[in-house]
mmCIF file of C-alpha atoms and ligand atoms in Angstrom:
data_model
loop_
_atom_site.group_PDB
_atom_site.id
_atom_site.type_symbol
_atom_site.label_atom_id
_atom_site.label_comp_id
_atom_site.label_asym_id
_atom_site.label_seq_id
_atom_site.Cartn_x
_atom_site.Cartn_y
_atom_site.Cartn_z
ATOM 1 C CA MET A 1 18.718 0.200 -27.902
ATOM 2 C CA ASN A 2 18.456 3.936 -28.576
ATOM 3 C CA THR A 3 20.394 5.719 -25.845
ATOM 4 C CA THR A 4 20.747 9.127 -27.506
ATOM 5 C CA ILE A 5 18.968 11.604 -25.291
ATOM 6 C CA LYS A 6 16.377 13.646 -27.164
ATOM 7 C CA VAL A 7 16.174 17.160 -25.718
ATOM 8 C CA THR A 8 13.109 19.417 -25.929
ATOM 9 C CA LEU A 9 13.518 22.755 -24.172
ATOM 10 C CA THR A 10 10.742 24.798 -22.633
ATOM 11 C CA ASP A 11 9.878 28.161 -24.182
ATOM 12 C CA HIS A 12 8.965 29.602 -20.791
ATOM 13 C CA SER A 13 11.363 29.315 -17.857
ATOM 14 C CA LYS A 14 9.855 29.655 -14.356
ATOM 15 C CA ILE A 15 13.145 30.667 -12.802
ATOM 16 C CA ASN A 16 12.282 34.356 -12.367
ATOM 17 C CA GLU A 17 9.168 33.446 -10.385
ATOM 18 C CA VAL A 18 11.194 31.646 -7.685
ATOM 19 C CA ASP A 19 12.325 33.269 -4.434
ATOM 20 C CA PHE A 20 15.624 31.438 -3.948
ATOM 21 C CA ASN A 21 16.058 32.951 -0.470
ATOM 22 C CA ASN A 22 12.886 31.412 0.918
ATOM 23 C CA LEU A 23 12.659 27.868 -0.329
ATOM 24 C CA LEU A 24 10.573 25.236 1.378
ATOM 25 C CA PHE A 25 12.079 21.820 0.748
ATOM 26 C CA GLY A 26 10.811 20.031 -2.363
ATOM 27 C CA ARG A 27 8.083 22.450 -3.457
ATOM 28 C CA VAL A 28 9.625 24.079 -6.525
ATOM 29 C CA PHE A 29 10.913 22.135 -9.510
ATOM 30 C CA THR A 30 13.176 23.236 -12.337
ATOM 31 C CA ASP A 31 12.070 23.694 -15.939
ATOM 32 C CA HIS A 32 13.037 20.248 -17.246
ATOM 33 C CA MET A 33 13.064 16.592 -16.294
ATOM 34 C CA PHE A 34 14.683 13.416 -17.570
ATOM 35 C CA GLU A 35 12.575 10.419 -18.526
ATOM 36 C CA CYS A 36 13.346 6.945 -19.864
ATOM 37 C CA ASP A 37 11.034 3.952 -20.359
ATOM 38 C CA PHE A 38 11.516 0.251 -19.824
ATOM 39 C CA VAL A 39 9.665 -1.614 -22.580
ATOM 40 C CA ASP A 40 10.156 -5.112 -24.023
ATOM 41 C CA GLY A 41 13.023 -5.841 -21.670
ATOM 42 C CA GLU A 42 15.136 -2.730 -22.241
ATOM 43 C CA TRP A 43 15.461 0.912 -21.237
ATOM 44 C CA VAL A 44 14.611 3.037 -24.298
ATOM 45 C CA ASN A 45 13.789 6.547 -25.507
ATOM 46 C CA PRO A 46 15.662 8.718 -23.012
ATOM 47 C CA VAL A 47 14.398 12.297 -23.177
ATOM 48 C CA ILE A 48 14.868 15.610 -21.441
ATOM 49 C CA LYS A 49 11.684 17.616 -21.700
ATOM 50 C CA PRO A 50 9.773 20.371 -19.897
ATOM 51 C CA TYR A 51 8.818 19.448 -16.318
ATOM 52 C CA GLY A 52 5.139 18.660 -16.105
ATOM 53 C CA PRO A 53 2.403 16.082 -15.598
ATOM 54 C CA PHE A 54 2.376 12.888 -17.607
ATOM 55 C CA GLU A 55 -0.187 10.179 -18.236
ATOM 56 C CA VAL A 56 -0.104 6.804 -16.541
ATOM 57 C CA GLU A 57 -2.902 4.248 -16.572
ATOM 58 C CA PRO A 58 -4.939 4.051 -13.343
ATOM 59 C CA SER A 59 -4.128 0.353 -13.326
ATOM 60 C CA ALA A 60 -0.363 1.010 -13.240
ATOM 61 C CA ARG A 61 1.155 -1.258 -10.633
ATOM 62 C CA VAL A 62 2.878 1.599 -8.841
ATOM 63 C CA PHE A 63 -0.553 2.727 -7.587
ATOM 64 C CA HIS A 64 -1.646 -0.698 -6.384
ATOM 65 C CA TYR A 65 1.484 -2.447 -5.149
ATOM 66 C CA GLY A 66 3.901 0.406 -4.517
ATOM 67 C CA GLN A 67 6.516 -0.830 -6.934
ATOM 68 C CA ALA A 68 8.635 2.331 -6.755
ATOM 69 C CA VAL A 69 12.120 3.309 -5.633
ATOM 70 C CA PHE A 70 13.934 6.624 -5.508
ATOM 71 C CA GLU A 71 17.161 8.398 -4.637
ATOM 72 C CA GLY A 72 18.178 11.711 -3.096
ATOM 73 C CA MET A 73 21.315 13.486 -4.289
ATOM 74 C CA LYS A 74 22.573 17.059 -4.507
ATOM 75 C CA ALA A 75 24.476 19.322 -6.879
ATOM 76 C CA PHE A 76 26.445 22.374 -5.731
ATOM 77 C CA LYS A 77 28.061 25.354 -7.461
ATOM 78 C CA ASP A 78 31.449 26.696 -6.396
ATOM 79 C CA ASP A 79 32.603 30.330 -6.556
ATOM 80 C CA ASN A 80 33.802 29.819 -10.148
ATOM 81 C CA ASP A 81 30.433 28.492 -11.322
ATOM 82 C CA THR A 82 31.679 24.929 -11.566
ATOM 83 C CA ILE A 83 29.027 22.361 -10.706
ATOM 84 C CA PHE A 84 29.714 19.302 -8.580
ATOM 85 C CA MET A 85 27.682 16.384 -7.396
ATOM 86 C CA PHE A 86 28.527 14.616 -4.155
ATOM 87 C CA ARG A 87 29.343 10.893 -4.438
ATOM 88 C CA PRO A 88 26.761 10.187 -7.197
ATOM 89 C CA ASP A 89 28.256 6.738 -7.807
ATOM 90 C CA GLU A 90 26.924 5.728 -4.380
ATOM 91 C CA ASN A 91 23.392 6.778 -5.336
ATOM 92 C CA PHE A 92 23.643 5.003 -8.649
ATOM 93 C CA ARG A 93 24.640 1.772 -6.908
ATOM 94 C CA ARG A 94 21.922 2.185 -4.299
ATOM 95 C CA ILE A 95 19.023 2.850 -6.682
ATOM 96 C CA ASN A 96 19.812 -0.412 -8.420
ATOM 97 C CA LYS A 97 20.143 -2.244 -5.093
ATOM 98 C CA SER A 98 16.724 -0.885 -4.126
ATOM 99 C CA ALA A 99 15.342 -1.725 -7.580
ATOM 100 C CA LYS A 100 16.540 -5.322 -7.373
ATOM 101 C CA ARG A 101 14.775 -5.835 -4.029
ATOM 102 C CA LEU A 102 11.514 -4.487 -5.511
ATOM 103 C CA ALA A 103 11.875 -6.664 -8.656
ATOM 104 C CA ILE A 104 12.438 -3.561 -10.803
ATOM 105 C CA PRO A 105 14.942 -3.826 -13.696
ATOM 106 C CA GLU A 106 18.255 -2.148 -13.002
ATOM 107 C CA PHE A 107 19.015 1.133 -14.776
ATOM 108 C CA PRO A 108 22.171 1.374 -16.950
ATOM 109 C CA GLU A 109 25.070 3.395 -15.524
ATOM 110 C CA ASN A 110 25.845 5.315 -18.748
ATOM 111 C CA LEU A 111 22.241 6.487 -19.106
ATOM 112 C CA PHE A 112 22.034 7.446 -15.424
ATOM 113 C CA PHE A 113 25.106 9.684 -15.659
ATOM 114 C CA ASP A 114 24.377 11.024 -19.170
ATOM 115 C CA GLY A 115 20.808 11.893 -18.239
ATOM 116 C CA LEU A 116 21.853 13.482 -14.988
ATOM 117 C CA THR A 117 24.783 15.538 -16.260
ATOM 118 C CA ASN A 118 22.876 16.755 -19.342
ATOM 119 C CA LEU A 119 19.918 17.768 -17.209
ATOM 120 C CA LEU A 120 22.150 19.578 -14.691
ATOM 121 C CA ARG A 121 23.934 21.475 -17.460
ATOM 122 C CA ILE A 122 20.592 22.603 -18.896
ATOM 123 C CA GLU A 123 19.421 23.672 -15.422
ATOM 124 C CA LYS A 124 22.705 25.241 -14.288
ATOM 125 C CA ASN A 125 21.095 28.616 -13.503
ATOM 126 C CA TRP A 126 18.912 26.886 -10.910
ATOM 127 C CA ILE A 127 21.997 25.978 -8.870
ATOM 128 C CA LYS A 128 22.789 28.949 -6.667
ATOM 129 C CA LYS A 129 26.192 29.678 -5.224
ATOM 130 C CA GLY A 130 26.778 30.031 -1.511
ATOM 131 C CA ARG A 131 26.847 27.744 1.504
ATOM 132 C CA GLY A 132 23.489 26.183 2.133
ATOM 133 C CA ASN A 133 22.268 26.440 -1.469
ATOM 134 C CA SER A 134 21.985 23.303 -3.530
ATOM 135 C CA LEU A 135 19.963 21.596 -6.202
ATOM 136 C CA TYR A 136 18.249 18.513 -4.821
ATOM 137 C CA ILE A 137 18.167 15.676 -7.355
ATOM 138 C CA ARG A 138 15.394 13.110 -7.188
ATOM 139 C CA PRO A 139 15.825 10.103 -9.505
ATOM 140 C CA PHE A 140 12.980 7.586 -9.227
ATOM 141 C CA VAL A 141 11.483 4.553 -10.924
ATOM 142 C CA ILE A 142 7.806 3.608 -11.058
ATOM 143 C CA ALA A 143 6.019 0.560 -12.428
ATOM 144 C CA THR A 144 3.804 1.865 -15.251
ATOM 145 C CA GLU A 145 2.332 -1.291 -16.746
ATOM 146 C CA GLY A 146 -1.446 -1.237 -16.571
ATOM 147 C CA ALA A 147 -2.196 -4.586 -14.969
ATOM 148 C CA ILE A 148 -3.328 -5.328 -11.460
ATOM 149 C CA ALA A 149 -2.116 -8.868 -11.019
ATOM 150 C CA ALA A 150 0.134 -8.810 -7.949
ATOM 151 C CA SER A 151 3.389 -9.465 -9.776
ATOM 152 C CA PRO A 152 6.242 -7.332 -11.112
ATOM 153 C CA ALA A 153 5.388 -4.997 -13.992
ATOM 154 C CA SER A 154 6.879 -5.336 -17.449
ATOM 155 C CA LYS A 155 6.927 -1.546 -18.027
ATOM 156 C CA TYR A 156 8.620 1.151 -15.942
ATOM 157 C CA LYS A 157 9.509 4.810 -16.086
ATOM 158 C CA PHE A 158 12.815 6.149 -14.760
ATOM 159 C CA MET A 159 12.747 9.884 -14.151
ATOM 160 C CA ILE A 160 14.902 12.614 -12.664
ATOM 161 C CA ILE A 161 13.400 15.811 -11.315
ATOM 162 C CA LEU A 162 15.313 18.672 -9.696
ATOM 163 C CA SER A 163 14.390 21.041 -6.907
ATOM 164 C CA PRO A 164 16.413 23.994 -5.581
ATOM 165 C CA ALA A 165 16.969 23.431 -1.867
ATOM 166 C CA GLN A 166 18.199 25.087 1.267
ATOM 167 C CA SER A 167 17.638 23.443 4.646
ATOM 168 C CA TYR A 168 15.310 20.477 5.144
ATOM 169 C CA TYR A 169 14.276 21.284 8.719
ATOM 170 C CA ASN A 170 13.401 24.886 9.485
ATOM 171 C CA GLN A 171 13.088 24.425 13.233
ATOM 172 C CA ASP A 172 14.836 22.686 16.139
ATOM 173 C CA VAL A 173 14.399 18.946 15.820
ATOM 174 C CA ARG A 174 13.232 16.913 18.799
ATOM 175 C CA VAL A 175 12.459 13.215 18.439
ATOM 176 C CA LEU A 176 10.504 10.352 19.945
ATOM 177 C CA PHE A 177 12.201 6.978 20.310
ATOM 178 C CA ALA A 178 9.796 4.420 18.790
ATOM 179 C CA GLU A 179 8.080 2.142 21.294
ATOM 180 C CA LYS A 180 5.145 0.743 19.330
ATOM 181 C CA TYR A 181 5.376 1.239 15.579
ATOM 182 C CA SER A 182 8.211 -0.011 13.379
ATOM 183 C CA ARG A 183 9.704 1.251 10.160
ATOM 184 C CA SER A 184 11.146 -2.012 8.891
ATOM 185 C CA ALA A 185 11.674 -5.648 9.714
ATOM 186 C CA ASP A 186 14.329 -8.332 9.296
ATOM 187 C CA GLY A 187 14.392 -9.571 5.726
ATOM 188 C CA GLY A 188 12.254 -6.630 4.603
ATOM 189 C CA VAL A 189 12.962 -3.548 2.510
ATOM 190 C CA GLY A 190 14.211 -1.124 5.184
ATOM 191 C CA PHE A 191 17.634 -0.856 3.517
ATOM 192 C CA ALA A 192 16.053 0.151 0.195
ATOM 193 C CA LYS A 193 14.819 3.584 -0.789
ATOM 194 C CA ALA A 194 11.418 2.099 -1.474
ATOM 195 C CA ALA A 195 8.623 4.668 -1.629
ATOM 196 C CA GLY A 196 6.464 2.598 0.732
ATOM 197 C CA ASN A 197 9.061 2.830 3.520
ATOM 198 C CA TYR A 198 8.287 6.524 3.733
ATOM 199 C CA ALA A 199 4.503 6.202 3.524
ATOM 200 C CA ALA A 200 4.628 3.713 6.406
ATOM 201 C CA GLN A 201 6.212 6.344 8.625
ATOM 202 C CA PHE A 202 3.703 9.113 7.973
ATOM 203 C CA TYR A 203 1.011 8.038 10.430
ATOM 204 C CA PRO A 204 3.278 7.345 13.437
ATOM 205 C CA THR A 205 5.219 10.521 12.634
ATOM 206 C CA SER A 206 1.968 12.521 12.576
ATOM 207 C CA LEU A 207 1.290 11.229 16.123
ATOM 208 C CA ALA A 208 4.786 12.372 17.088
ATOM 209 C CA HIS A 209 4.059 15.814 15.568
ATOM 210 C CA GLU A 210 0.966 16.091 17.755
ATOM 211 C CA LYS A 211 3.241 15.667 20.768
ATOM 212 C CA GLY A 212 5.637 18.336 19.475
ATOM 213 C CA TYR A 213 8.287 16.047 17.958
ATOM 214 C CA GLN A 214 9.451 16.396 14.339
ATOM 215 C CA GLN A 215 10.749 12.884 13.879
ATOM 216 C CA ILE A 216 10.839 9.382 15.263
ATOM 217 C CA ILE A 217 14.038 7.480 15.849
ATOM 218 C CA TRP A 218 13.010 3.984 14.869
ATOM 219 C CA THR A 219 14.011 1.069 17.021
ATOM 220 C CA ASP A 220 14.405 -2.593 16.025
ATOM 221 C CA ALA A 221 11.001 -4.102 15.298
ATOM 222 C CA SER A 222 11.356 -7.174 17.508
ATOM 223 C CA THR A 223 12.395 -5.638 20.854
ATOM 224 C CA HIS A 224 12.272 -1.818 20.428
ATOM 225 C CA GLU A 225 15.441 -1.804 22.523
ATOM 226 C CA TYR A 226 17.970 -0.692 19.893
ATOM 227 C CA LEU A 227 18.069 2.627 18.059
ATOM 228 C CA GLU A 228 18.275 2.364 14.283
ATOM 229 C CA GLU A 229 17.551 5.365 12.055
ATOM 230 C CA ALA A 230 15.207 8.323 11.711
ATOM 231 C CA GLY A 231 13.642 7.652 8.330
ATOM 232 C CA THR A 232 14.859 10.922 6.808
ATOM 233 C CA MET A 233 18.293 10.541 8.420
ATOM 234 C CA ASN A 234 20.758 8.046 9.874
ATOM 235 C CA ILE A 235 21.530 8.772 13.499
ATOM 236 C CA PHE A 236 24.710 9.360 15.526
ATOM 237 C CA PHE A 237 25.089 9.624 19.299
ATOM 238 C CA ARG A 238 27.982 11.264 21.088
ATOM 239 C CA VAL A 239 28.623 9.887 24.567
ATOM 240 C CA ASN A 240 31.465 11.880 26.116
ATOM 241 C CA ASP A 241 33.886 12.016 23.167
ATOM 242 C CA MET A 242 32.860 8.717 21.617
ATOM 243 C CA LEU A 243 30.602 8.595 18.562
ATOM 244 C CA LEU A 244 28.133 5.734 18.192
ATOM 245 C CA THR A 245 25.995 4.697 15.250
ATOM 246 C CA ALA A 246 24.071 1.565 14.345
ATOM 247 C CA PRO A 247 25.551 -0.796 11.748
ATOM 248 C CA THR A 248 23.617 -0.951 8.508
ATOM 249 C CA ASN A 249 21.647 -4.117 7.895
ATOM 250 C CA ASP A 250 18.523 -5.077 5.963
ATOM 251 C CA ARG A 251 16.427 -2.722 8.126
ATOM 252 C CA ILE A 252 18.581 0.409 7.885
ATOM 253 C CA LEU A 253 19.376 2.656 4.919
ATOM 254 C CA ASP A 254 23.058 2.669 3.973
ATOM 255 C CA GLY A 255 23.226 6.471 3.936
ATOM 256 C CA VAL A 256 25.826 8.236 1.785
ATOM 257 C CA THR A 257 26.103 11.072 4.305
ATOM 258 C CA ARG A 258 26.326 8.474 7.096
ATOM 259 C CA LYS A 259 29.337 6.833 5.474
ATOM 260 C CA SER A 260 30.903 10.232 4.832
ATOM 261 C CA VAL A 261 30.510 11.160 8.534
ATOM 262 C CA ILE A 262 32.101 7.867 9.589
ATOM 263 C CA GLN A 263 35.056 8.646 7.312
ATOM 264 C CA LEU A 264 35.308 12.227 8.599
ATOM 265 C CA ALA A 265 35.269 10.962 12.197
ATOM 266 C CA LYS A 266 38.220 8.716 11.348
ATOM 267 C CA ASP A 267 40.004 11.583 9.560
ATOM 268 C CA ASN A 268 39.559 13.707 12.703
ATOM 269 C CA ASP A 269 40.747 10.925 15.040
ATOM 270 C CA ILE A 270 37.363 10.834 16.703
ATOM 271 C CA GLU A 271 36.637 7.466 18.212
ATOM 272 C CA ILE A 272 33.645 5.847 16.586
ATOM 273 C CA GLU A 273 31.899 2.595 17.383
ATOM 274 C CA ILE A 274 29.589 1.096 14.756
ATOM 275 C CA ARG A 275 27.466 -1.236 16.820
ATOM 276 C CA ARG A 276 23.979 -1.702 18.170
ATOM 277 C CA VAL A 277 23.090 1.266 20.379
ATOM 278 C CA SER A 278 20.527 0.566 23.072
ATOM 279 C CA VAL A 279 17.812 2.904 24.249
ATOM 280 C CA ALA A 280 18.825 2.025 27.824
ATOM 281 C CA GLU A 281 22.452 3.101 27.414
ATOM 282 C CA ILE A 282 21.479 6.368 25.745
ATOM 283 C CA LYS A 283 18.981 7.204 28.503
ATOM 284 C CA GLU A 284 21.572 6.266 31.130
ATOM 285 C CA ALA A 285 24.202 8.468 29.452
ATOM 286 C CA ALA A 286 21.678 11.320 29.262
ATOM 287 C CA LYS A 287 20.895 10.983 32.988
ATOM 288 C CA LYS A 288 24.602 11.118 33.839
ATOM 289 C CA GLY A 289 25.161 14.160 31.595
ATOM 290 C CA GLU A 290 27.404 12.091 29.301
ATOM 291 C CA LEU A 291 25.140 12.210 26.258
ATOM 292 C CA LEU A 292 26.519 15.317 24.597
ATOM 293 C CA GLU A 293 24.934 15.112 21.151
ATOM 294 C CA ILE A 294 22.534 13.313 18.906
ATOM 295 C CA PHE A 295 22.531 14.260 15.268
ATOM 296 C CA GLY A 296 21.105 12.950 12.028
ATOM 297 C CA SER A 297 22.811 12.669 8.648
ATOM 298 C CA GLY A 298 21.140 12.585 5.260
ATOM 299 C CA THR A 299 21.337 14.116 1.804
ATOM 300 C CA ALA A 300 18.394 16.435 2.336
ATOM 301 C CA ALA A 301 19.044 17.088 6.035
ATOM 302 C CA VAL A 302 22.884 17.223 5.695
ATOM 303 C CA ILE A 303 23.873 17.085 9.410
ATOM 304 C CA ASN A 304 21.020 18.026 11.685
ATOM 305 C CA PRO A 305 21.399 18.343 15.461
ATOM 306 C CA ILE A 306 18.692 16.829 17.615
ATOM 307 C CA HIS A 307 17.846 18.951 20.604
ATOM 308 C CA GLY A 308 15.976 16.476 22.760
ATOM 309 C CA PHE A 309 14.102 13.207 22.900
ATOM 310 C CA GLU A 310 11.346 11.358 24.660
ATOM 311 C CA HIS A 311 11.061 7.695 25.536
ATOM 312 C CA GLY A 312 8.777 5.913 27.999
ATOM 313 C CA GLY A 313 7.463 9.243 29.247
ATOM 314 C CA ASP A 314 11.000 10.449 30.092
ATOM 315 C CA ILE A 315 11.944 13.687 28.389
ATOM 316 C CA PHE A 316 15.562 14.717 27.848
ATOM 317 C CA ASP A 317 17.099 17.951 26.579
ATOM 318 C CA LEU A 318 20.529 17.901 25.038
ATOM 319 C CA PRO A 319 23.168 20.476 25.953
ATOM 320 C CA LYS A 320 23.979 23.283 23.500
ATOM 321 C CA LEU A 321 27.660 22.775 22.699
ATOM 322 C CA GLU A 322 30.102 25.368 21.376
ATOM 323 C CA ASN A 323 32.212 22.826 19.498
ATOM 324 C CA SER A 324 29.844 20.085 18.539
ATOM 325 C CA TYR A 325 30.828 17.172 16.359
ATOM 326 C CA ALA A 326 27.700 17.938 14.316
ATOM 327 C CA SER A 327 28.939 21.409 13.396
ATOM 328 C CA LEU A 328 32.472 20.148 12.717
ATOM 329 C CA PHE A 329 31.217 17.452 10.324
ATOM 330 C CA LYS A 330 28.756 19.798 8.649
ATOM 331 C CA GLN A 331 31.475 22.370 8.061
ATOM 332 C CA GLN A 332 33.931 19.811 6.693
ATOM 333 C CA LEU A 333 31.313 18.132 4.525
ATOM 334 C CA MET A 334 30.144 21.423 3.042
ATOM 335 C CA ASP A 335 33.728 22.590 2.440
ATOM 336 C CA ILE A 336 34.153 19.513 0.263
ATOM 337 C CA GLN A 337 30.749 19.871 -1.409
ATOM 338 C CA TYR A 338 31.333 23.550 -2.310
ATOM 339 C CA ASN A 339 34.906 22.925 -3.506
ATOM 340 C CA LEU A 340 36.400 25.014 -0.716
ATOM 341 C CA THR A 341 38.953 22.437 0.352
ATOM 342 C CA GLU A 342 40.879 19.363 -0.747
ATOM 343 C CA ASP A 343 38.843 16.283 -1.553
ATOM 344 C CA PRO A 344 41.014 13.469 -0.161
ATOM 345 C CA HIS A 345 38.451 10.733 -0.761
ATOM 346 C CA ASN A 346 37.352 11.837 -4.276
ATOM 347 C CA TRP A 347 33.791 12.567 -3.251
ATOM 348 C CA ARG A 348 33.292 15.480 -5.641
ATOM 349 C CA TYR A 349 32.081 14.687 -9.164
ATOM 350 C CA LYS A 350 32.537 17.552 -11.608
ATOM 351 C CA VAL A 351 29.577 18.000 -13.930
HETATM 352 C C1 COI B 401 17.206 12.392 1.257
HETATM 353 O O1 COI B 401 17.811 12.805 2.251
HETATM 354 O O2 COI B 401 17.622 12.609 0.125
HETATM 355 C C2 COI B 401 15.981 11.622 1.377
HETATM 356 O O3 COI B 401 15.685 10.901 0.476
HETATM 357 C C3 COI B 401 15.103 11.810 2.530
HETATM 358 C C4 COI B 401 13.795 12.360 2.064
HETATM 359 C C5 COI B 401 12.757 12.080 3.065
HETATM 360 C C6 COI B 401 13.857 13.817 1.776
#
């Protein structure tokens, strides 16, 4: 197997055309990308080359059966120009967990990290210093074999593309609690970062948008009584001083930011219960004024407060807190990501 990465650099960088102070999430991509093919049972020909379109047969299985998985990660630059990723080992493990569920061959760890670190070093000028600036990393795998039998492909492409990022949501986030549609089911692929999980949310989420809500908090598919996750984020509830979040299972993504928040809550001696959270108890707490916060956690969204929700025609606004858990966790998380503080759990990965 040839695992030496062949590098071809662009002769025209786009970097001077980018307004780094006004970035919309995921619209601008850096000059280069990483690519590696799965052929004849092995991952071969890793390359870094100029970002751009590539040819895939119209019969490629990714187009017909959605055999595709991805990851979301970030790189940050500290005040001394050192680059760090945040817990990339977790994303590596998860992309292969997702891949396995979609019958996609696992990607080798050495190639994942070599490809990623080489690409980040080449694109270092795209990572801007300062709180809130990051380089979003999108590794993904697609089934490229041209064959439309409904069975796993024998050819795949693993790629990494990079996009400079600031915030994911540019407005206050209000959510609908799901009552009809579902994101995932028992025994399904909800835990995986499968491309189709996201497509399945677009239509119900567009209905939520029409009602003025940015997101849906998905509930369990069988009863719609328990709150699970928001699709772009895992979800936390603060009732009085207690934090609640749903346990991960085969319907819920095992979010890296989610697990970091759980650890930070423990580090801050904040009581946290990881258990099923019912719609009824959250509405009851909101009525009594005991629901102090809802916030989402995710790589792209970081920690995002949720300002209100609707369920069953009942609309609730959440209080604006001076010292919210959301802002505490966001501050502490970013201090670690930007190398501004100790890293007691070894979450930073120097590039
Ligand atoms: C991420 O947070 O990295 C995700 O993959 C969510 C995506 C919808 C932007």
